[in-house]
Coordinates of C-alpha atoms in Angstrom, one line a residue:
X183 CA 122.3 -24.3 -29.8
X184 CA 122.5 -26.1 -33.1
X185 CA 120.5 -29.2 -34.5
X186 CA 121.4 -30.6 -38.1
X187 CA 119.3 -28.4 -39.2
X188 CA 118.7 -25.1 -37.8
X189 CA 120.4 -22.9 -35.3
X190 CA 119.0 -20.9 -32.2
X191 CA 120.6 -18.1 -30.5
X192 CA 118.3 -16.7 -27.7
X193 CA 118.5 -14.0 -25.3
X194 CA 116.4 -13.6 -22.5
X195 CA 115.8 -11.6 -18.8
X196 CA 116.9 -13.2 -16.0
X197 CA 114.0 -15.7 -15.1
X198 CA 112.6 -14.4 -11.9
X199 CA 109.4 -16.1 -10.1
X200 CA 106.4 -13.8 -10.8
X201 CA 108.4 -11.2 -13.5
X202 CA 107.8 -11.8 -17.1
X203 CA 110.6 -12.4 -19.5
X204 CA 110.3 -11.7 -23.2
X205 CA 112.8 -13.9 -25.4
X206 CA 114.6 -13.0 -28.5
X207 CA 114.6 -16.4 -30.1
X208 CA 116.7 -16.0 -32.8
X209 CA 116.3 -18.9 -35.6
X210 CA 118.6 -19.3 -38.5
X211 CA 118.2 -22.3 -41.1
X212 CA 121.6 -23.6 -41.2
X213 CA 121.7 -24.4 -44.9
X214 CA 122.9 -20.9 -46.3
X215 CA 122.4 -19.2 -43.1
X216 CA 119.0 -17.3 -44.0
X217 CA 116.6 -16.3 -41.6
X218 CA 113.4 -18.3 -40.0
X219 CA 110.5 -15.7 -42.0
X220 CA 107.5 -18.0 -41.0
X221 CA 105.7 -20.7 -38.6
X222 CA 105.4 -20.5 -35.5
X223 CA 107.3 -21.2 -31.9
X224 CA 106.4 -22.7 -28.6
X225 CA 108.4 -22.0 -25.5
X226 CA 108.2 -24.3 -22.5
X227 CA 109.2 -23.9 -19.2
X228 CA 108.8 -27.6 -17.4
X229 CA 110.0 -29.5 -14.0
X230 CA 109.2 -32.5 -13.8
X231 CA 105.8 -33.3 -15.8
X232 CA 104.3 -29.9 -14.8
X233 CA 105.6 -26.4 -16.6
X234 CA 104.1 -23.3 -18.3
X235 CA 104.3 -22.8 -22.1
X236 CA 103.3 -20.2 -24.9
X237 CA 102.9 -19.8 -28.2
X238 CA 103.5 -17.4 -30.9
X239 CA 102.4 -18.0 -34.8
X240 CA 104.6 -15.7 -36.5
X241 CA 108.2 -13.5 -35.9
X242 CA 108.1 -10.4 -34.5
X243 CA 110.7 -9.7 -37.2
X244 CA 112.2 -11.9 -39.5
X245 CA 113.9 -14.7 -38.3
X246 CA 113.1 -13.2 -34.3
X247 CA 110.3 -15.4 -32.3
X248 CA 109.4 -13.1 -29.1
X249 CA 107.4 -15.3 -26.9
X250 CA 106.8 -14.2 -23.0
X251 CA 107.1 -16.5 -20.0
X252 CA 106.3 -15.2 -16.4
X253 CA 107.4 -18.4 -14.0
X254 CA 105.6 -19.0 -10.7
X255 CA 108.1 -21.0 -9.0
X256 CA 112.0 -21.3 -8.3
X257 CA 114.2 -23.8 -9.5
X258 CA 115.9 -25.9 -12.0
X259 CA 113.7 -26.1 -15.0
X260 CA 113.8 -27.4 -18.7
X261 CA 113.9 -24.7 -21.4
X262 CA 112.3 -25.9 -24.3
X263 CA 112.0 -24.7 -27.8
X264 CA 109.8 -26.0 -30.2
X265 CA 109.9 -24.4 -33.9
X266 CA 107.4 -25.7 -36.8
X267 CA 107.5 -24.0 -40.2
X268 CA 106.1 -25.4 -43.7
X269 CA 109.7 -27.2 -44.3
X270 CA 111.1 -28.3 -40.8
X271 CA 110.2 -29.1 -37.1
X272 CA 112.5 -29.5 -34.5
X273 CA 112.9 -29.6 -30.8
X274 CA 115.8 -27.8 -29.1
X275 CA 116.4 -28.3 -25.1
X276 CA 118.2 -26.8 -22.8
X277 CA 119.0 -28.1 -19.4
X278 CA 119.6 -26.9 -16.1
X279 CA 117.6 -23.2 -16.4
X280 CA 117.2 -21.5 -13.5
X281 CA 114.2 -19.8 -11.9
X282 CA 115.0 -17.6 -8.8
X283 CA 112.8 -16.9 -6.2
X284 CA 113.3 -12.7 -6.0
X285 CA 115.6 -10.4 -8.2
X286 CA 118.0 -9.6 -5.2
X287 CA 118.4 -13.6 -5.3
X288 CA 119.6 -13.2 -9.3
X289 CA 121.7 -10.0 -8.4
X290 CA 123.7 -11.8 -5.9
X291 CA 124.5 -14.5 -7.5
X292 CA 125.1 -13.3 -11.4
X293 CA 127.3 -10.3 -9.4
X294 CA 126.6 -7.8 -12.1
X295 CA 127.1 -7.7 -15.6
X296 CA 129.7 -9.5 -17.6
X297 CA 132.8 -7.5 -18.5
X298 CA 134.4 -6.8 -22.1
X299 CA 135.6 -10.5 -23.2
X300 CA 137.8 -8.9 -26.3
X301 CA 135.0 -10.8 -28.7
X302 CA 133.4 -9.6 -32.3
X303 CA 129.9 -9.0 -32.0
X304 CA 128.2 -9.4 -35.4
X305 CA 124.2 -9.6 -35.6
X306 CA 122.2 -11.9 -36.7
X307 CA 120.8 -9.3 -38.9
X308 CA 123.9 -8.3 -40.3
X309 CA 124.6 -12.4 -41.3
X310 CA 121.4 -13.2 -43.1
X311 CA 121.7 -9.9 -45.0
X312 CA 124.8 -11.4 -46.8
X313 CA 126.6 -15.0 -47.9
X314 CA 127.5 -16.5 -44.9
X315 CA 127.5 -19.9 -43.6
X316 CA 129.0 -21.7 -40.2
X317 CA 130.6 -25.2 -39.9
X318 CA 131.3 -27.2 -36.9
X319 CA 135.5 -28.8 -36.6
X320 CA 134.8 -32.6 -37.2
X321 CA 137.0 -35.6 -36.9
X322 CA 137.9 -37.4 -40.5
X323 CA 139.7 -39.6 -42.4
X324 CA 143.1 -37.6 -43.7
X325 CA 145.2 -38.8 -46.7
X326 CA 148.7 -37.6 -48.2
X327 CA 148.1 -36.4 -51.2
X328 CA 150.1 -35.2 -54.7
X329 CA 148.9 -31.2 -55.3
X330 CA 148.2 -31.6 -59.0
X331 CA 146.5 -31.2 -62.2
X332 CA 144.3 -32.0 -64.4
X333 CA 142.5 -31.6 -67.9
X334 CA 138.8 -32.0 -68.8
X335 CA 137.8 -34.3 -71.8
X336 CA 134.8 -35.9 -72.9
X337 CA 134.1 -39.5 -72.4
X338 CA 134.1 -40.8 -75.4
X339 CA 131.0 -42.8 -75.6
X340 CA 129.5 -39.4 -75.1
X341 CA 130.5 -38.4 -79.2
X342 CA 128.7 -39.0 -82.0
X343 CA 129.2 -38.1 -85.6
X344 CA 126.3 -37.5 -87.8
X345 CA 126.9 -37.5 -91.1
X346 CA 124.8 -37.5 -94.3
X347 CA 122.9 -40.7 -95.1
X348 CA 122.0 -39.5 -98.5
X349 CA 123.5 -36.8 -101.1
X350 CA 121.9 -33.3 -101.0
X351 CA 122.3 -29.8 -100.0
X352 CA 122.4 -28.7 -96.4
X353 CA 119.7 -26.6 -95.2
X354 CA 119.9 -25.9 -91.1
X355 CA 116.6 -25.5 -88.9
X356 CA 117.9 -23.3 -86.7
X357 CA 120.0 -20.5 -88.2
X358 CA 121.6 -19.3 -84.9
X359 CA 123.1 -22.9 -84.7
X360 CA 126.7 -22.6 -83.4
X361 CA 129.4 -24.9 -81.5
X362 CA 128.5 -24.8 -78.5
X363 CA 124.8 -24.9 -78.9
X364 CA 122.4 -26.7 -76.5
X365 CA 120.4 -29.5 -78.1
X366 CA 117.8 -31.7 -77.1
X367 CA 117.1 -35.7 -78.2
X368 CA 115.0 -35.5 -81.0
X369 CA 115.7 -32.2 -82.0
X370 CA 115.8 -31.5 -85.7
X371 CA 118.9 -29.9 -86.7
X372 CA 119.0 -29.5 -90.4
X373 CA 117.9 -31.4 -93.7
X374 CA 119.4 -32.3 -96.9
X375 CA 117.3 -31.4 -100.0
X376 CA 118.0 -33.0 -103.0
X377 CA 114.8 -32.1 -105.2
X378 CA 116.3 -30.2 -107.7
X379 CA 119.3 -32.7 -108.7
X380 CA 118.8 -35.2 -112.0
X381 CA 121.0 -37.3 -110.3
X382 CA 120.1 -39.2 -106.8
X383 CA 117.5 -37.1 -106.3
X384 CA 116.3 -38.7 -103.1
X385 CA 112.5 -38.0 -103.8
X386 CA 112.5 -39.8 -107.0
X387 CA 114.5 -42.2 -105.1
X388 CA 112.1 -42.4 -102.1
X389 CA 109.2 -42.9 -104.2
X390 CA 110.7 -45.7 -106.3
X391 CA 112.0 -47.8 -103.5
X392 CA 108.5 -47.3 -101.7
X393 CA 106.8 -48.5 -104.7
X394 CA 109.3 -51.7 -104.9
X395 CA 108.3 -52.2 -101.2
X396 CA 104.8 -51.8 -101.5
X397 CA 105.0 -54.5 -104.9
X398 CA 107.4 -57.0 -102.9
X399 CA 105.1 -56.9 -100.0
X400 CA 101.9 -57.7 -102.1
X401 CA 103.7 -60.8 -104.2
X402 CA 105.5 -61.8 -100.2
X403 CA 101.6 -62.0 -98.9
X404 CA 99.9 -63.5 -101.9
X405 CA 103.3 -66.6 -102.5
X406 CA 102.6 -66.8 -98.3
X407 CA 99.2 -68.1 -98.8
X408 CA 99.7 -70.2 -102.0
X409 CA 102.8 -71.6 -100.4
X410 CA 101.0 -72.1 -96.6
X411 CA 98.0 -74.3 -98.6
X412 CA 100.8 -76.3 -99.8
X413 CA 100.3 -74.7 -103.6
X414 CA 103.6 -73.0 -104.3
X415 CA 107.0 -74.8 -103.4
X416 CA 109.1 -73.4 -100.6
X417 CA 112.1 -72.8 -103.0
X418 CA 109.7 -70.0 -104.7
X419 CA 108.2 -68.4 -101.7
X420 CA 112.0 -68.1 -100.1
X421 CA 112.9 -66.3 -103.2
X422 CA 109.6 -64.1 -103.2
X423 CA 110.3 -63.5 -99.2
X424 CA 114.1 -62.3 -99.9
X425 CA 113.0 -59.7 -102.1
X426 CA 110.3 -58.5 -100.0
X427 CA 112.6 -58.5 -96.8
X428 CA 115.3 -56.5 -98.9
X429 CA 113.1 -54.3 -100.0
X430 CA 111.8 -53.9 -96.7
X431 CA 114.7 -53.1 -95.7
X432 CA 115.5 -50.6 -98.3
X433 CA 112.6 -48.4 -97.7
X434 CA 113.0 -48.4 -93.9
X435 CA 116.3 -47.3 -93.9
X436 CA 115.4 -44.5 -96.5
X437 CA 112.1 -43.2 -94.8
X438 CA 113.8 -42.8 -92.0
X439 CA 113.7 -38.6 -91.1
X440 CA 112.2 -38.4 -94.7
X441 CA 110.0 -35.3 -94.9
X442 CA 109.2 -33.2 -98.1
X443 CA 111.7 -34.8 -100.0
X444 CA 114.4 -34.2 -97.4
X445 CA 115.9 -36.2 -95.2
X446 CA 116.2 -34.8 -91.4
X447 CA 119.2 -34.8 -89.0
X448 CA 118.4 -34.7 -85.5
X449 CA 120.0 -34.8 -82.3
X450 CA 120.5 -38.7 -81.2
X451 CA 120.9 -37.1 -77.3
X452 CA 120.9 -34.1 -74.9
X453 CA 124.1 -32.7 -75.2
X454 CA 125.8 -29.7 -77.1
X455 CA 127.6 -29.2 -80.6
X456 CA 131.3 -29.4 -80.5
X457 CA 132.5 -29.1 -84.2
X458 CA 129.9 -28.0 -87.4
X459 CA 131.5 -29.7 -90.7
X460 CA 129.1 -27.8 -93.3
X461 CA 127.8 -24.6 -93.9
X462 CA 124.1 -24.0 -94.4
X463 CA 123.8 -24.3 -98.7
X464 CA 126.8 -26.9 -99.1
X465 CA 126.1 -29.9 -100.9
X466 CA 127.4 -33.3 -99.2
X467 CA 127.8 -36.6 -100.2
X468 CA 126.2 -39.6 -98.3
X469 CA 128.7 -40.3 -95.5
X470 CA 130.1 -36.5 -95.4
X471 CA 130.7 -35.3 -91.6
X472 CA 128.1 -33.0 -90.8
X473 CA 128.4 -32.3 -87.1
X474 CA 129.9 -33.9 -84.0
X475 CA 127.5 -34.0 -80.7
X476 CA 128.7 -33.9 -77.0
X477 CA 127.1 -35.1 -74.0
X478 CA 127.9 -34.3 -70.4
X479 CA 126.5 -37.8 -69.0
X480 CA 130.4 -38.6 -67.8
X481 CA 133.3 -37.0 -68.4
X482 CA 137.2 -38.3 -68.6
X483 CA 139.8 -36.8 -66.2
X484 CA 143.4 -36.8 -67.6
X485 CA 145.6 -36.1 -64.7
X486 CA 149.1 -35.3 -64.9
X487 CA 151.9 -37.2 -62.0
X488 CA 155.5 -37.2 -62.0
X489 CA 157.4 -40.3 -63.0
X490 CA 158.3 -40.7 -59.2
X491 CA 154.7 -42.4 -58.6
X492 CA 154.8 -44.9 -61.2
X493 CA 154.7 -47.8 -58.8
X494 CA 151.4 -45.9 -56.3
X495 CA 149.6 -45.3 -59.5
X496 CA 148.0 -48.5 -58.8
X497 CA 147.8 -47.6 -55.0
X498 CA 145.2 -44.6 -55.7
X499 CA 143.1 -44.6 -53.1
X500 CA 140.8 -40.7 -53.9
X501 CA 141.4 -38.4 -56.2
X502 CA 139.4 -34.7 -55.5
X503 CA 139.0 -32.2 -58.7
X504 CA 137.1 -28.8 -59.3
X505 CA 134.0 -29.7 -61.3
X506 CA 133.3 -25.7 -61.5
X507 CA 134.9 -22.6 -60.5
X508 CA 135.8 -22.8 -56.9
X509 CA 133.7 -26.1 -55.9
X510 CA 135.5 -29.3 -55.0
X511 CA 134.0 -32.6 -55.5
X512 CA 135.6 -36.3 -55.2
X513 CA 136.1 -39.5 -57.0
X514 CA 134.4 -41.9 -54.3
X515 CA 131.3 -39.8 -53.3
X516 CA 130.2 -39.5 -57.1
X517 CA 131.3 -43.5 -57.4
X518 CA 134.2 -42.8 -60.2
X519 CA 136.7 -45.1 -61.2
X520 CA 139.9 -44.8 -62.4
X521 CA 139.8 -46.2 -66.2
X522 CA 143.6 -46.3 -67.0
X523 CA 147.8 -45.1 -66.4
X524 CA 150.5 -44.5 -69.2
X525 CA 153.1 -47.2 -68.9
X526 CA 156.2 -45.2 -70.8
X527 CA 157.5 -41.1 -70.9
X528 CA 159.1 -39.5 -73.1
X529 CA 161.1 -36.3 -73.8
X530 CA 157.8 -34.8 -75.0
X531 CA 155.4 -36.2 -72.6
X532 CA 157.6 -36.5 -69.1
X533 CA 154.7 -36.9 -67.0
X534 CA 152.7 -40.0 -65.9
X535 CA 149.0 -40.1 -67.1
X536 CA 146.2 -40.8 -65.0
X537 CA 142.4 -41.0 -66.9
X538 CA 139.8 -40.9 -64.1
X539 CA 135.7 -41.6 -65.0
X540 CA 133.7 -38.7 -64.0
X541 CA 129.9 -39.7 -62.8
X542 CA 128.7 -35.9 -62.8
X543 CA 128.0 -32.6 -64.8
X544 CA 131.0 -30.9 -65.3
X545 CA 130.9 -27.1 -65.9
X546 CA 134.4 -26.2 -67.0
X547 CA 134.7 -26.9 -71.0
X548 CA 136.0 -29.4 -72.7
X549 CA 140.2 -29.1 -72.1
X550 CA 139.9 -26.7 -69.1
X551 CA 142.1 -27.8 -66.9
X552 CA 141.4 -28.2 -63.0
X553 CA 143.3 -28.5 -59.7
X554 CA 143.3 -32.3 -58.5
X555 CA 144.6 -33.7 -55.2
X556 CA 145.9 -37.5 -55.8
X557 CA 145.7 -39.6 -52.7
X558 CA 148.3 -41.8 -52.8
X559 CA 150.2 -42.3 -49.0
X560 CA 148.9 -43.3 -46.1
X561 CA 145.8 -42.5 -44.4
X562 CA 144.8 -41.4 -40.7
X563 CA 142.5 -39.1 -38.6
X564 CA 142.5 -35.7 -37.8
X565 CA 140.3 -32.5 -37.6
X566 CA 139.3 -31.0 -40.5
X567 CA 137.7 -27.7 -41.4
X568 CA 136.8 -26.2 -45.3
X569 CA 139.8 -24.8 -46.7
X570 CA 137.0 -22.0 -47.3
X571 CA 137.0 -20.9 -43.4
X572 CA 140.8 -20.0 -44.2
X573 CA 142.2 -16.5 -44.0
X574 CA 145.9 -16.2 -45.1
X575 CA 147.9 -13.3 -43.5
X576 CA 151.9 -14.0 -44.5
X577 CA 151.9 -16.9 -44.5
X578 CA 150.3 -17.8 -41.1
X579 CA 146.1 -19.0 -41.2
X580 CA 143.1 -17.8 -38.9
X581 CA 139.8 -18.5 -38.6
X582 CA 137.0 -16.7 -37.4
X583 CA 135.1 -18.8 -34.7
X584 CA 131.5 -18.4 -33.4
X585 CA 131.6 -18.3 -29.8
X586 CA 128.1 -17.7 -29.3
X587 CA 125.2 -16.4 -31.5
X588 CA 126.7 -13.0 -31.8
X589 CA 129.7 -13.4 -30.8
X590 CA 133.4 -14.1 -32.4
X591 CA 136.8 -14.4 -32.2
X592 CA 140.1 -14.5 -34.4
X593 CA 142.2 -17.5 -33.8
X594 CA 145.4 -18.4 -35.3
X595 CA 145.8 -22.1 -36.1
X596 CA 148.0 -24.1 -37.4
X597 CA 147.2 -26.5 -41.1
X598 CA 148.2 -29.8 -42.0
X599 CA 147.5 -31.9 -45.4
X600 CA 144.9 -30.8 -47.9
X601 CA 142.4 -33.0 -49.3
X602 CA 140.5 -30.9 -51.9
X603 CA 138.1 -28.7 -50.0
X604 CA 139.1 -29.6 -46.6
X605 CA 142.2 -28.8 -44.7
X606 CA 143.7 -30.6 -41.5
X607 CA 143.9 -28.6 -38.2
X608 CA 147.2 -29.5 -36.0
X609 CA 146.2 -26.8 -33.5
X610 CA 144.0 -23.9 -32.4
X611 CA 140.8 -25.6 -32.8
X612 CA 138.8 -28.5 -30.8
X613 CA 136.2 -30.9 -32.4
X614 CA 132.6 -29.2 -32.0
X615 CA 133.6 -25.6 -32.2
X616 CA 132.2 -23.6 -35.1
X617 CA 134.1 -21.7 -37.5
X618 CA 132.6 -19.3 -40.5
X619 CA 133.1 -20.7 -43.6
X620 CA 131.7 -18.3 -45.3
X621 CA 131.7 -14.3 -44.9
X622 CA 135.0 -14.9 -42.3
X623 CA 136.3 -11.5 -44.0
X624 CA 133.3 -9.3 -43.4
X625 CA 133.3 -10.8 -39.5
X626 CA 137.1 -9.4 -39.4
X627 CA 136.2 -6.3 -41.0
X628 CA 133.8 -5.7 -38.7
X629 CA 136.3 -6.2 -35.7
X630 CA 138.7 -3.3 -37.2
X631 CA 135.5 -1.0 -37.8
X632 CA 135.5 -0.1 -34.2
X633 CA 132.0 0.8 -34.3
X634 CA 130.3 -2.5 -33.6
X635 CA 126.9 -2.7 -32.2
X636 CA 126.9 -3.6 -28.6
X637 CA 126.3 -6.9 -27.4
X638 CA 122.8 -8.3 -25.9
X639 CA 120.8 -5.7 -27.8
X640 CA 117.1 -5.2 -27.7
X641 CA 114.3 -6.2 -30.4

């Protein structure tokens, strides 16, 4: 039985009135498919508004609940489970139980035990020990889409130059700085010193223009009152204010990362360095490229389409891309737009282009280039699975499906269109069954082993 989240596979004697049964409730968090290791589990037994019940506070192993019931009356009864840990409660029922009367009453009817089915058993135990991970077939929208590709590039609102806002030499903070390098808004990166040149030398500089500030600002304030008591004309207190709000100016600009008689360069973002311009000792001029800063807020997909789609350029309706190794994301869930098309080809450039806004952090670097599926034709519904649950023998495609807690079985099916990480099924599967999509090998291999535990075993 699933839930959204969390999974139970329990085993169980044969309810019998006056025998006690001890349950292997087996409780697997669905999100990577790791073992229930604390909380505690309440199993009920209930007809009608009367039943038995009982507790247990912690696993008799991890992810195994092992609570007892002994019934004391025959029936149809309501088998309920009710799991509370520190991050989830839930309440899983199952219907239609029965209870009989005497054992000989369970022997006849259950006629023995249940023959070889051909299935793979693989444990519980043997799953949360590795990377594995089920998925129920659902029912979804399916487009035709262009198998293409595509390159990574910054946004480029996301650059900025910095370059030198006074003449000096270059002295970095840091002197593992490198292309490439994390920074952080604020961060100092380096500072141009200028104390030992006659000319421009910015702290002569500095304390010049701070002493024309501080004397432009005491004549502004003294002409403001003579000129506010109607003593002073307003000709000669504009005059007076001009050079005060130049000077002003002045200073601001030039105190500005001043320190020590250097002037700082810090990081305007979080981002990385993409290109150093200077070396650490190199003099610049004011307005010399020092260093170009990245972001990853957005980034620009430039996607490549043949010349045949030039009129469904405009017809986009999803585009899916890899925004890291093996992981598949999509234009409309991150709420991307496409930005632009090339209108002309040429002999050089005989592909469309396509630039696509990217609203999320993108692991590959900067002109890696990326598998993309274009959906441009028609759309409709179908079953889809993860193109992860795959497994690709010459050509033809099976997946491993979970026909009970334990149990599995290979099935061929047959694929139709791909939409980034998902993959139409024409046959072989129904909506609701559950396939691996993760660890479907190791399930397979253990099939072939020949040695597989056998089904229904105790704990």
């Amino acid at each position: 039985m699933w839930t959204d989240n969390i999974e139970l596979f329990v085993e169980f004697p044969v309810l019998v009135v006056g025998k006690q049964s001890r349950f292997a409730a087996h409780f697997t968090v669905l999100d990577k498919h790791k073992s229930v290791t604390e909380g505690s589990v309440t199993v009920s037994l209930i007809q009608g508004k009367k039943g038995i019940r009982q507790t247990v506070d912690a696993p008799s192993s991890p992810g195994i609940f092992s609570p007892t019931l002994q019934p004391n009356k025959a029936g149809n009864f309501l088998l309920v489970f009710d799991i509370k840990t520190p991050k989830l409660t839930e309440r899983i029922i199952l219907k239609d139980i029965k209870v009989y009367a005497n054992v000989e009453e369970a022997i006849g009817e259950l006629s023995g035990e249940e023959g070889d089915d051909g299935s793979i058993t693989f444990l519980k135990e043997q799953a949360w020990k590795m990377e594995f991970q089920t998925k129920p077939v659902y029912r979804k929208e399916i487009f035709d889409v262009v198998h293409t590709s595509g390159k990574w590039n910054v946004a480029p609102s996301d650059y900025q130059n910095l370059v030198a806002t006074t003449n000096g030499q270059v002295s970095y903070k840091k002197k593992s700085l490198t292309e490439g390098s994390r920074v952080k808004k604020g961060q100092v990166l380096l500072r141009i010193q200028s104390a030992n040149l006659t000319d421009n030398n910015l702290k002569a500089e500095y304390e010049k223009t701070k002493a024309t500030f501080t004397q432009t600002k005491s004549e502004y304030e003294r002409k403001k009152d003579l000129y506010e008591s109607k003593v002073i004309a307003k000709s000669e207190f504009e005059k007076v204010e001009s050079k005060y709000l130049v000077a002003k100016v002045e200073y601001e600009t030039l105190a500005a990362g001043y320190t020590g008689g250097s002037k700082q360069v810090v990081a305007p973002f979080d981002g990385f360095i993409k290109s150093i311009h200077t070396r650490n000792g190199d003099f610049v001029n004011q307005g010399d490229e020092l260093l170009v800063i990245t972001s990853s807020n957005s980034s620009v997909l430039e996607i490549d389409l043949s010349t045949r789609y030039f009129n469904q350029v405009k017809e986009i309706q999803n585009i899916w891309y890899q925004p890291s190794e093996n992981q598949w994301s999509d234009l409309k869930t991150q709420n991307g737009a496409i930005l632009s098309s090339s209108k002309a080809v040429n002999a050089k450039q005989p592909l469309l282009k396509v630039f696509a806004q990217i609203n999320e952090g993108i692991e590959m670097p900067e002109g890696a280039f990326t598998k993309v599926d274009v959906a441009i034709g028609s759309n409709g519904t179908g079953l889809v699975i993860p193109e992860s649950a795959l497994l690709e023998d010459y050509g033809q495609y099976t997946v491993v499906v979970q026909l009970s807690g334990e149990s599995f079985e290979m099935r061929n099916i047959t694929i139709g269109k791909r939409n980034g990480s998902e993959v139409e099924v024409l046959s072989g599967l129904k909506e609701g069954e559950v396939v691996v999509t993760t660890g479907a090998f190791q399930v397979k291999m253990a099939s072939m082993s020949g040695n597989a535990p056998a089904h229904g075993h105790a704990h």
